[in-house]
């Protein structure tokens, strides 16, 4: 039973696998090889240490080399790089980065958890510019000491993914002026544009200068030159445009590599060499819903896979069922969370789908402190849940976890009204917003209401369709779609004769609920009617009304 | 298609049914009969209005009679009591409580949503004492105006269910001294004693005098005399020992009534008269897990059932699948949440079960603000989830909703590690505590660890078994089981020879994790070993160490 297992990479996936392996066998020889000084650190906490939300650097070290040796009786080689895998002889070559010594280490099983590294394109001038990336503790120390000691005034962040956004927040917290440059037309790729619009709002409300649809052409001294020709004078640049898998070692050893550069594994997380397992950011996984290869460089998958691989090495037969891509990020006062597939992807793949947007409160409105939420639910014509996206100051994490669980439980949107969630006024509503999303989605599925989406409204008006805004006049006056007609919901039954017959009517309210009630009244009175999904809230946010963005 | 529908009871279930009925048909005649002045009010907010967390009384009125008439074109008869159902002629008799007029109202379908009323036993002296119950707005006004105007100094609350506990908190907020008398040996019946122990701790930490295993024998002027003989001098008494269904009207009409006094309905929520539906607190429902009749007087079921009944009246074929009993309550800084069946019930029914207790942080420990949680998971020998109970200052609502969803998705504890929940440091951990609970439960199921529960330890020690406490000496010194031996986890491998061979060893740590690691080491070294489930945290809390309770 006793084995010699070598693990390359000593952080999320690798350290977890090592710990579990020891719990399965006290006798095995477990060698943990890590290029860096630190193992088992909190990658995800790094931005918050720079921002000084986390004060104590020690806290980033979830486990130390000594602590981990002691507790799990591991043979840990930090500051050691694996430089070659010799599959024929089941050996690796390792290089001690201090002494320069290169030596061999045999294995019965090899686990690769080398992670990913920040993408750094060969932008002209990049080597002479003050550019940082963030992946590990040394990167963190560099950025933090620069901020602490050089007291920079302005930072340019390239890339609006979650690390870019976390750095924007944390550097605003440190008093810097922040410009965020993003090549796409939205930050936060995993969510759809109308949901990213809330992030744009929040970033801009906190003084972050947002430059979309623009990229870096070159660095010239203290200037970042954008493709649009814009020139940003800056004291430092954070490059956070994404990561690429650390798969060179695997590739050189002839292990199969996917299109996206990730190591290919089977459902047991074995590479094409059955003695070699691979996990974490370095591998290609199956999209849980689409059943297609994808890359999801997040901590949950790495931890989960580390556990599975350890078990499989000890005779287990566990499968990794693919990754949903549940993720979450704090953006100042807001939380943005998502799970499953987004609309962009469904559209690109030509998969039929439906979507609804709703905006209930995070808990009962009569109890203080409720915050309005924005939830987008995506589902198939059969009601299967494709995914959800949620933005709110409160309660987004809870609801995304419920949806992620519902997906794993094989529930459809028709089951969401039946979820018996915990209700007391400080926590939710007697119909929680997940129930509500289920009702709204089911109504759409069943054809009990027709809806029109935020991005179809301008065209409809342009085509001469009628849009009735059923909000109260004081709400209507604060902002409305031009060309719309205001008839408050509670007057609708009495004013039916004002509504043109024989043509399609669109109705709109603040968040969708009153519009729905209006559309039921009109429909039952013989009108052909569509409700504006998500109401003025979705429409106005998606259209960036009140958000300052610079377009490249 | 057009019908005349009469609804008795105009709040949670009744108003919801009415609103949905109108969305299904603009023409139907919908009569809503409500004994009280108010319809559609926020029962659940009442304690917080008394406590002045909710300041504006208007906020309690989710809808007004006028508003609801206007929006849903209803025929609302408030201050009107239904006093008889004439099933043969499909009529009810109603009494206008202002004029005294009694009249008949015919129906095609009748919906009963009369709710429940506080139990008021004929305790000697009760009529002359200053005793309040809380169910509706007039009750609330009475209590609040007494507190506002009479400035009482002390209140006695009889009954430690969720209304009693909410009132305790809210009256402490108003500056009153509170004594809480409870007949059972714990407050919060839906959770098990070791979980209720946290509530005892929190109540007592906020100065609430807790009197358990005691009841009221009589009221004598300003004194409440307890069965134990104790005498509490008090300015006012809140009686909150439970509710009983308002089923007299139904019973007199010959509708079937269950053992618990609730109206019996089929899965379509029809009574034994197919024209009469019943919903909400007044009905007996099926326990979702046990498939036995039960009563769950909560708002979610009432709302859900109201929607289902309206649909079924309009040709729908919707079933109510039973009630899980998910519930939640705020207790000062803590949240207590539960779903499914508890251990007391499983024991009483002699159903084989397993349970584990764990105490992870509400989010990553290195990010500020994490709070330790207590979660109890109950499951069958096959891994089916029976239920969960969670207590924490943060994150309890999220985790109970995830478990409730997992149950509805038919997931087993073995599936919990596979739930891909949203992770970033402010929200959770790379293995969320739900994943962790799944790992721990699966280990128990698979026999990968043996556990001993908090209530078995004293006996084991008494029987001469060895208990090794693997915490660090400084933790051990702060409190430990007498008779235990302290060997810190990280020294265990080197001190194996100190451990007696040939007999069963128990290991214990703070929360269960290090004990688990120790038990793996010992087990792999040939010892027969059990880990103390939930560690010192569960043991010490369950045993009420540091909690002041008066036992009757
Ligand atoms: C700033 C930041 C914030 C993040 N925030 C979140 C978050 O909020 N939520 C979330 O889910 N995820 C987050 N992540 C992602 C998460 O940290 C990763 O998905 C996870 O760490 C991946 O685990 P892994 O084991 O695959 O790789 P890693 O944890 O990166 O470990 C790989 C290790 O392998 C070592 N290595 C590589 N090649 C070799 C070699 N040849 N020889 C020796 N050692 C080698 C590397 O030095 C590295 O330490 C964040 C990441 C960063 C950088
Ligand atoms: C103080 C308090 C706090 C609560 N907190 C929570 C909580 O946090 N979470 C939760 O889930 N639940 C809570 N509840 C319970 C929740 O309010 C009920 O479960 C829910 O209201 C039940 O709905 P229902 O329609 O069955 O009854 P109700 O909402 O009580 O409505 C019944 C109505 O019927 C009327 N009626 C009865 N008989 C007649 C008749 N013969 N003629 C005319 N009218 C009649 C009554 O006057 C009453 O207004 C709380 C309840 C109270 C009292
Ligand atoms: C520190 C680290 C090595 C620990 O790995 P680990 O031992 O697998 O994980 P945990 O400490 O959470 O313990 C989990 C184990 O304890 C068990 N456990 C947890 N709480 C328990 C309790 N109360 N009672 C009994 N067992 C318990 C679990 O069942 C699990 O054991 P199993 O895998 O044998 O079933 C690893 O998590 C790590 O390196 N983390 C930092 C890196 C990282 O993840 N970065 C990305 C996120 S910032
Ligand atoms: C006020 C009250 C009458 C409203 O009942 P309701 O109309 O069924 O409920 P809501 O206002 O939440 O609206 C839900 C409806 O709007 C739809 N809806 C909600 N948000 C929507 C949106 N953004 N877009 C489209 N439709 C939406 C839902 O699909 C649902 O319609 P359906 O049932 O026809 O599918 C009822 O909830 C009530 O009386 N509440 C107070 C009493 C109470 O519950 N007390 C106990 C708890 S304190």
PDB file of C-alpha atoms in Angstrom, chain A residues 16 20 22-27 42-46 48 53-54 59-60 62 67 69-73 166 169 288 296 298-301 303-304 307-308 319-331 334-339 365-368 397-406 408-411 414 416-432 435 439 442-443 448 489-491 493-494 513-514 516-517 520-521 523-525, chain B residues 16 20 22-27 42-46 48 53-54 59-60 62 67 69-73 166 169 288 296 298-301 303-304 307-308 319-331 334-339 365-368 397-406 408-411 414 416-432 435 439 442-443 448 489-491 493-494 513-514 516-517 520-521 523-525:
ATOM      1  CA  UNK A  16      -4.659  19.883  -0.155  1.00  0.00           C
ATOM      2  CA  UNK A  20      -5.360  14.193   2.332  1.00  0.00           C
ATOM      3  CA  UNK A  22      -1.280  11.648   4.673  1.00  0.00           C
ATOM      4  CA  UNK A  23      -4.695  11.034   6.174  1.00  0.00           C
ATOM      5  CA  UNK A  24      -4.989   7.982   3.973  1.00  0.00           C
ATOM      6  CA  UNK A  25      -1.592   6.505   4.785  1.00  0.00           C
ATOM      7  CA  UNK A  26       0.883   7.289   7.544  1.00  0.00           C
ATOM      8  CA  UNK A  27       3.732   5.477   5.794  1.00  0.00           C
ATOM      9  CA  UNK A  42      -3.868  32.490   0.726  1.00  0.00           C
ATOM     10  CA  UNK A  43      -3.598  33.656  -2.882  1.00  0.00           C
ATOM     11  CA  UNK A  44      -7.087  35.037  -2.624  1.00  0.00           C
ATOM     12  CA  UNK A  45      -6.160  37.270   0.277  1.00  0.00           C
ATOM     13  CA  UNK A  46      -3.244  38.993  -1.429  1.00  0.00           C
ATOM     14  CA  UNK A  48      -6.614  42.657   0.707  1.00  0.00           C
ATOM     15  CA  UNK A  53      -7.880  45.177   5.086  1.00  0.00           C
ATOM     16  CA  UNK A  54      -5.707  42.277   6.167  1.00  0.00           C
ATOM     17  CA  UNK A  59      -2.264  35.629   8.140  1.00  0.00           C
ATOM     18  CA  UNK A  60      -1.629  35.001   4.456  1.00  0.00           C
ATOM     19  CA  UNK A  62      -2.413  29.379   5.992  1.00  0.00           C
ATOM     20  CA  UNK A  67       3.909  23.615  10.341  1.00  0.00           C
ATOM     21  CA  UNK A  69       5.963  19.174   7.853  1.00  0.00           C
ATOM     22  CA  UNK A  70       5.120  18.733  11.468  1.00  0.00           C
ATOM     23  CA  UNK A  71       1.436  18.107  11.071  1.00  0.00           C
ATOM     24  CA  UNK A  72       1.450  15.972   7.952  1.00  0.00           C
ATOM     25  CA  UNK A  73       4.951  14.516   8.019  1.00  0.00           C
ATOM     26  CA  UNK A 166     -10.040  43.753  -6.388  1.00  0.00           C
ATOM     27  CA  UNK A 169     -10.777  48.661  -4.729  1.00  0.00           C
ATOM     28  CA  UNK A 288     -20.527  21.304 -15.939  1.00  0.00           C
ATOM     29  CA  UNK A 296     -11.717  27.850 -14.549  1.00  0.00           C
ATOM     30  CA  UNK A 298     -10.426  29.226  -9.080  1.00  0.00           C
ATOM     31  CA  UNK A 299      -9.682  27.932  -5.621  1.00  0.00           C
ATOM     32  CA  UNK A 300     -12.717  25.693  -5.097  1.00  0.00           C
ATOM     33  CA  UNK A 301     -11.929  23.455  -8.070  1.00  0.00           C
ATOM     34  CA  UNK A 303      -9.163  22.203  -3.505  1.00  0.00           C
ATOM     35  CA  UNK A 304     -11.838  19.762  -4.604  1.00  0.00           C
ATOM     36  CA  UNK A 307      -8.986  15.798  -2.469  1.00  0.00           C
ATOM     37  CA  UNK A 308     -10.274  13.616  -5.312  1.00  0.00           C
ATOM     38  CA  UNK A 319     -14.925  11.514 -10.618  1.00  0.00           C
ATOM     39  CA  UNK A 320     -14.771  15.242 -10.978  1.00  0.00           C
ATOM     40  CA  UNK A 321     -18.056  16.190 -12.605  1.00  0.00           C
ATOM     41  CA  UNK A 322     -16.851  19.404 -14.234  1.00  0.00           C
ATOM     42  CA  UNK A 323     -16.858  22.996 -13.120  1.00  0.00           C
ATOM     43  CA  UNK A 324     -19.855  25.293 -12.968  1.00  0.00           C
ATOM     44  CA  UNK A 325     -17.721  28.372 -12.628  1.00  0.00           C
ATOM     45  CA  UNK A 326     -19.402  29.736  -9.536  1.00  0.00           C
ATOM     46  CA  UNK A 327     -17.526  32.903  -8.633  1.00  0.00           C
ATOM     47  CA  UNK A 328     -17.916  35.983  -6.550  1.00  0.00           C
ATOM     48  CA  UNK A 329     -16.159  39.263  -6.050  1.00  0.00           C
ATOM     49  CA  UNK A 330     -16.522  42.217  -3.740  1.00  0.00           C
ATOM     50  CA  UNK A 331     -16.600  45.537  -5.570  1.00  0.00           C
ATOM     51  CA  UNK A 334     -21.375  45.585  -3.862  1.00  0.00           C
ATOM     52  CA  UNK A 335     -21.062  41.884  -4.363  1.00  0.00           C
ATOM     53  CA  UNK A 336     -21.108  40.382  -7.836  1.00  0.00           C
ATOM     54  CA  UNK A 337     -21.682  36.660  -8.049  1.00  0.00           C
ATOM     55  CA  UNK A 338     -22.311  34.255 -10.859  1.00  0.00           C
ATOM     56  CA  UNK A 339     -22.755  30.579 -11.539  1.00  0.00           C
ATOM     57  CA  UNK A 365     -38.783  45.829   2.926  1.00  0.00           C
ATOM     58  CA  UNK A 366     -40.347  46.769   6.234  1.00  0.00           C
ATOM     59  CA  UNK A 367     -37.291  45.624   8.186  1.00  0.00           C
ATOM     60  CA  UNK A 368     -34.474  48.175   7.998  1.00  0.00           C
ATOM     61  CA  UNK A 397     -23.587  35.242  -2.007  1.00  0.00           C
ATOM     62  CA  UNK A 398     -26.512  33.426  -0.424  1.00  0.00           C
ATOM     63  CA  UNK A 399     -28.639  33.437  -3.526  1.00  0.00           C
ATOM     64  CA  UNK A 400     -25.882  32.369  -5.897  1.00  0.00           C
ATOM     65  CA  UNK A 401     -25.084  29.443  -3.614  1.00  0.00           C
ATOM     66  CA  UNK A 402     -28.717  28.419  -3.633  1.00  0.00           C
ATOM     67  CA  UNK A 403     -28.789  28.493  -7.435  1.00  0.00           C
ATOM     68  CA  UNK A 404     -25.495  26.599  -7.674  1.00  0.00           C
ATOM     69  CA  UNK A 405     -26.962  23.975  -5.350  1.00  0.00           C
ATOM     70  CA  UNK A 406     -30.186  23.837  -7.332  1.00  0.00           C
ATOM     71  CA  UNK A 408     -26.255  20.378  -8.842  1.00  0.00           C
ATOM     72  CA  UNK A 409     -29.546  18.992  -7.594  1.00  0.00           C
ATOM     73  CA  UNK A 410     -30.873  18.952 -11.149  1.00  0.00           C
ATOM     74  CA  UNK A 411     -33.686  21.337 -10.288  1.00  0.00           C
ATOM     75  CA  UNK A 414     -40.108  25.369 -12.075  1.00  0.00           C
ATOM     76  CA  UNK A 416     -37.472  27.270  -7.520  1.00  0.00           C
ATOM     77  CA  UNK A 417     -40.877  28.388  -6.172  1.00  0.00           C
ATOM     78  CA  UNK A 418     -40.882  25.177  -4.138  1.00  0.00           C
ATOM     79  CA  UNK A 419     -37.596  25.871  -2.399  1.00  0.00           C
ATOM     80  CA  UNK A 420     -38.469  26.301   1.227  1.00  0.00           C
ATOM     81  CA  UNK A 421     -35.930  28.902   2.244  1.00  0.00           C
ATOM     82  CA  UNK A 422     -35.538  30.373   5.688  1.00  0.00           C
ATOM     83  CA  UNK A 423     -37.691  33.416   6.288  1.00  0.00           C
ATOM     84  CA  UNK A 424     -37.675  35.959   9.041  1.00  0.00           C
ATOM     85  CA  UNK A 425     -37.699  39.694   8.296  1.00  0.00           C
ATOM     86  CA  UNK A 426     -33.948  40.332   8.765  1.00  0.00           C
ATOM     87  CA  UNK A 427     -33.008  37.632   6.250  1.00  0.00           C
ATOM     88  CA  UNK A 428     -35.391  37.333   3.341  1.00  0.00           C
ATOM     89  CA  UNK A 429     -39.007  37.593   2.285  1.00  0.00           C
ATOM     90  CA  UNK A 430     -41.886  35.198   2.666  1.00  0.00           C
ATOM     91  CA  UNK A 431     -41.310  34.533  -1.012  1.00  0.00           C
ATOM     92  CA  UNK A 432     -37.550  34.731  -1.237  1.00  0.00           C
ATOM     93  CA  UNK A 435     -38.766  31.747  -5.299  1.00  0.00           C
ATOM     94  CA  UNK A 439     -42.224  32.301 -10.550  1.00  0.00           C
ATOM     95  CA  UNK A 442     -42.022  29.887 -15.084  1.00  0.00           C
ATOM     96  CA  UNK A 443     -44.499  32.521 -16.231  1.00  0.00           C
ATOM     97  CA  UNK A 448     -48.288  33.445 -19.172  1.00  0.00           C
ATOM     98  CA  UNK A 489     -50.859  50.824 -12.694  1.00  0.00           C
ATOM     99  CA  UNK A 490     -53.665  51.569 -10.285  1.00  0.00           C
ATOM    100  CA  UNK A 491     -55.414  53.752 -12.899  1.00  0.00           C
ATOM    101  CA  UNK A 493     -58.375  49.521 -15.498  1.00  0.00           C
ATOM    102  CA  UNK A 494     -60.118  52.906 -15.683  1.00  0.00           C
ATOM    103  CA  UNK A 513     -43.506  43.538 -10.947  1.00  0.00           C
ATOM    104  CA  UNK A 514     -46.043  46.283 -11.644  1.00  0.00           C
ATOM    105  CA  UNK A 516     -46.261  42.255 -14.964  1.00  0.00           C
ATOM    106  CA  UNK A 517     -49.495  43.108 -13.168  1.00  0.00           C
ATOM    107  CA  UNK A 520     -51.915  40.643 -17.010  1.00  0.00           C
ATOM    108  CA  UNK A 521     -54.669  43.252 -16.876  1.00  0.00           C
ATOM    109  CA  UNK A 523     -53.778  40.736 -21.738  1.00  0.00           C
ATOM    110  CA  UNK A 524     -56.956  39.635 -19.978  1.00  0.00           C
ATOM    111  CA  UNK A 525     -58.613  42.659 -21.602  1.00  0.00           C
TER     112      UNK A 525
ATOM    113  CA  UNK B  16     -51.679  35.984  -1.775  1.00  0.00           C
ATOM    114  CA  UNK B  20     -52.969  35.484  -7.860  1.00  0.00           C
ATOM    115  CA  UNK B  22     -56.989  38.212 -10.076  1.00  0.00           C
ATOM    116  CA  UNK B  23     -53.943  37.668 -12.283  1.00  0.00           C
ATOM    117  CA  UNK B  24     -55.653  34.586 -13.644  1.00  0.00           C
ATOM    118  CA  UNK B  25     -58.996  36.186 -14.379  1.00  0.00           C
ATOM    119  CA  UNK B  26     -60.050  39.811 -14.579  1.00  0.00           C
ATOM    120  CA  UNK B  27     -63.759  38.974 -14.368  1.00  0.00           C
ATOM    121  CA  UNK B  42     -46.508  41.926   8.134  1.00  0.00           C
ATOM    122  CA  UNK B  43     -47.149  39.587  11.061  1.00  0.00           C
ATOM    123  CA  UNK B  44     -43.475  38.759  11.150  1.00  0.00           C
ATOM    124  CA  UNK B  45     -42.526  42.382  11.632  1.00  0.00           C
ATOM    125  CA  UNK B  46     -44.696  42.979  14.677  1.00  0.00           C
ATOM    126  CA  UNK B  48     -39.622  44.620  15.639  1.00  0.00           C
ATOM    127  CA  UNK B  53     -36.264  48.551  15.013  1.00  0.00           C
ATOM    128  CA  UNK B  54     -39.146  49.266  12.663  1.00  0.00           C
ATOM    129  CA  UNK B  59     -44.540  49.831   7.139  1.00  0.00           C
ATOM    130  CA  UNK B  60     -46.340  46.911   8.757  1.00  0.00           C
ATOM    131  CA  UNK B  62     -47.759  45.618   3.210  1.00  0.00           C
ATOM    132  CA  UNK B  67     -54.619  49.733  -2.107  1.00  0.00           C
ATOM    133  CA  UNK B  69     -59.016  46.928  -3.830  1.00  0.00           C
ATOM    134  CA  UNK B  70     -57.550  49.298  -6.332  1.00  0.00           C
ATOM    135  CA  UNK B  71     -54.776  47.076  -7.574  1.00  0.00           C
ATOM    136  CA  UNK B  72     -56.552  43.745  -7.645  1.00  0.00           C
ATOM    137  CA  UNK B  73     -60.178  44.794  -7.949  1.00  0.00           C
ATOM    138  CA  UNK B 166     -38.053  37.775  19.403  1.00  0.00           C
ATOM    139  CA  UNK B 169     -34.792  40.677  22.288  1.00  0.00           C
ATOM    140  CA  UNK B 288     -41.608  16.704   3.650  1.00  0.00           C
ATOM    141  CA  UNK B 296     -45.859  24.301  10.481  1.00  0.00           C
ATOM    142  CA  UNK B 298     -44.906  29.818   9.015  1.00  0.00           C
ATOM    143  CA  UNK B 299     -45.209  32.441   6.327  1.00  0.00           C
ATOM    144  CA  UNK B 300     -43.474  30.639   3.456  1.00  0.00           C
ATOM    145  CA  UNK B 301     -45.942  27.731   3.439  1.00  0.00           C
ATOM    146  CA  UNK B 303     -47.672  32.163   0.710  1.00  0.00           C
ATOM    147  CA  UNK B 304     -46.762  29.140  -1.377  1.00  0.00           C
ATOM    148  CA  UNK B 307     -50.412  30.611  -4.976  1.00  0.00           C
ATOM    149  CA  UNK B 308     -51.029  26.887  -5.544  1.00  0.00           C
ATOM    150  CA  UNK B 319     -49.383  19.729  -5.629  1.00  0.00           C
ATOM    151  CA  UNK B 320     -47.944  20.937  -2.390  1.00  0.00           C
ATOM    152  CA  UNK B 321     -45.127  18.515  -1.602  1.00  0.00           C
ATOM    153  CA  UNK B 322     -45.157  18.986   2.165  1.00  0.00           C
ATOM    154  CA  UNK B 323     -43.243  21.266   4.468  1.00  0.00           C
ATOM    155  CA  UNK B 324     -39.610  20.933   5.471  1.00  0.00           C
ATOM    156  CA  UNK B 325     -39.973  23.374   8.327  1.00  0.00           C
ATOM    157  CA  UNK B 326     -37.113  25.629   7.353  1.00  0.00           C
ATOM    158  CA  UNK B 327     -37.070  28.407   9.907  1.00  0.00           C
ATOM    159  CA  UNK B 328     -34.814  31.110  11.190  1.00  0.00           C
ATOM    160  CA  UNK B 329     -34.725  33.564  14.027  1.00  0.00           C
ATOM    161  CA  UNK B 330     -32.496  36.403  15.076  1.00  0.00           C
ATOM    162  CA  UNK B 331     -31.416  36.189  18.709  1.00  0.00           C
ATOM    163  CA  UNK B 334     -26.868  35.436  16.606  1.00  0.00           C
ATOM    164  CA  UNK B 335     -28.915  33.740  13.967  1.00  0.00           C
ATOM    165  CA  UNK B 336     -30.449  30.341  14.588  1.00  0.00           C
ATOM    166  CA  UNK B 337     -31.674  28.471  11.551  1.00  0.00           C
ATOM    167  CA  UNK B 338     -32.953  24.990  10.928  1.00  0.00           C
ATOM    168  CA  UNK B 339     -34.382  22.837   8.209  1.00  0.00           C
ATOM    169  CA  UNK B 365     -10.086  33.240   8.669  1.00  0.00           C
ATOM    170  CA  UNK B 366      -7.463  35.580   7.250  1.00  0.00           C
ATOM    171  CA  UNK B 367     -10.085  38.082   6.098  1.00  0.00           C
ATOM    172  CA  UNK B 368     -11.408  40.171   8.990  1.00  0.00           C
ATOM    173  CA  UNK B 397     -29.096  31.951   6.709  1.00  0.00           C
ATOM    174  CA  UNK B 398     -27.001  31.201   3.636  1.00  0.00           C
ATOM    175  CA  UNK B 399     -25.980  27.753   4.746  1.00  0.00           C
ATOM    176  CA  UNK B 400     -29.430  26.673   5.869  1.00  0.00           C
ATOM    177  CA  UNK B 401     -30.834  27.739   2.499  1.00  0.00           C
ATOM    178  CA  UNK B 402     -28.188  25.699   0.728  1.00  0.00           C
ATOM    179  CA  UNK B 403     -29.087  22.629   2.786  1.00  0.00           C
ATOM    180  CA  UNK B 404     -32.810  23.194   2.244  1.00  0.00           C
ATOM    181  CA  UNK B 405     -32.131  23.384  -1.485  1.00  0.00           C
ATOM    182  CA  UNK B 406     -29.948  20.290  -1.394  1.00  0.00           C
ATOM    183  CA  UNK B 408     -35.259  19.512  -2.356  1.00  0.00           C
ATOM    184  CA  UNK B 409     -32.729  18.492  -4.994  1.00  0.00           C
ATOM    185  CA  UNK B 410     -32.556  15.034  -3.475  1.00  0.00           C
ATOM    186  CA  UNK B 411     -28.840  15.389  -2.740  1.00  0.00           C
ATOM    187  CA  UNK B 414     -22.012  12.638  -0.202  1.00  0.00           C
ATOM    188  CA  UNK B 416     -22.231  18.213  -0.408  1.00  0.00           C
ATOM    189  CA  UNK B 417     -18.463  18.217  -1.108  1.00  0.00           C
ATOM    190  CA  UNK B 418     -19.365  18.609  -4.779  1.00  0.00           C
ATOM    191  CA  UNK B 419     -21.416  21.753  -4.284  1.00  0.00           C
ATOM    192  CA  UNK B 420     -19.531  24.452  -6.089  1.00  0.00           C
ATOM    193  CA  UNK B 421     -20.269  27.411  -3.869  1.00  0.00           C
ATOM    194  CA  UNK B 422     -19.047  30.935  -4.407  1.00  0.00           C
ATOM    195  CA  UNK B 423     -15.698  31.629  -2.840  1.00  0.00           C
ATOM    196  CA  UNK B 424     -13.850  34.848  -2.253  1.00  0.00           C
ATOM    197  CA  UNK B 425     -12.358  35.681   1.151  1.00  0.00           C
ATOM    198  CA  UNK B 426     -15.157  37.968   2.394  1.00  0.00           C
ATOM    199  CA  UNK B 427     -17.821  35.326   1.788  1.00  0.00           C
ATOM    200  CA  UNK B 428     -16.672  31.800   2.482  1.00  0.00           C
ATOM    201  CA  UNK B 429     -13.739  29.432   2.304  1.00  0.00           C
ATOM    202  CA  UNK B 430     -12.251  27.510  -0.588  1.00  0.00           C
ATOM    203  CA  UNK B 431     -14.000  24.556   0.986  1.00  0.00           C
ATOM    204  CA  UNK B 432     -17.180  26.141   2.250  1.00  0.00           C
ATOM    205  CA  UNK B 435     -18.527  21.155   1.672  1.00  0.00           C
ATOM    206  CA  UNK B 439     -16.698  15.593   4.014  1.00  0.00           C
ATOM    207  CA  UNK B 442     -19.125  11.093   4.519  1.00  0.00           C
ATOM    208  CA  UNK B 443     -16.123  10.080   6.611  1.00  0.00           C
ATOM    209  CA  UNK B 448     -13.230   6.351   7.932  1.00  0.00           C
ATOM    210  CA  UNK B 489      -1.591  17.171  17.826  1.00  0.00           C
ATOM    211  CA  UNK B 490       1.768  18.157  16.418  1.00  0.00           C
ATOM    212  CA  UNK B 491       3.559  16.110  19.100  1.00  0.00           C
ATOM    213  CA  UNK B 493       3.533  11.048  16.306  1.00  0.00           C
ATOM    214  CA  UNK B 494       6.478  11.427  18.689  1.00  0.00           C
ATOM    215  CA  UNK B 513     -10.672  19.043  12.936  1.00  0.00           C
ATOM    216  CA  UNK B 514      -7.472  18.420  14.867  1.00  0.00           C
ATOM    217  CA  UNK B 516      -9.938  14.083  13.317  1.00  0.00           C
ATOM    218  CA  UNK B 517      -6.318  14.413  12.216  1.00  0.00           C
ATOM    219  CA  UNK B 520      -6.346   9.276  11.626  1.00  0.00           C
ATOM    220  CA  UNK B 521      -2.784   9.158  12.942  1.00  0.00           C
ATOM    221  CA  UNK B 523      -5.958   4.666  13.720  1.00  0.00           C
ATOM    222  CA  UNK B 524      -3.252   4.240  11.068  1.00  0.00           C
ATOM    223  CA  UNK B 525      -0.916   3.360  13.936  1.00  0.00           C
TER     224      UNK B 525
END
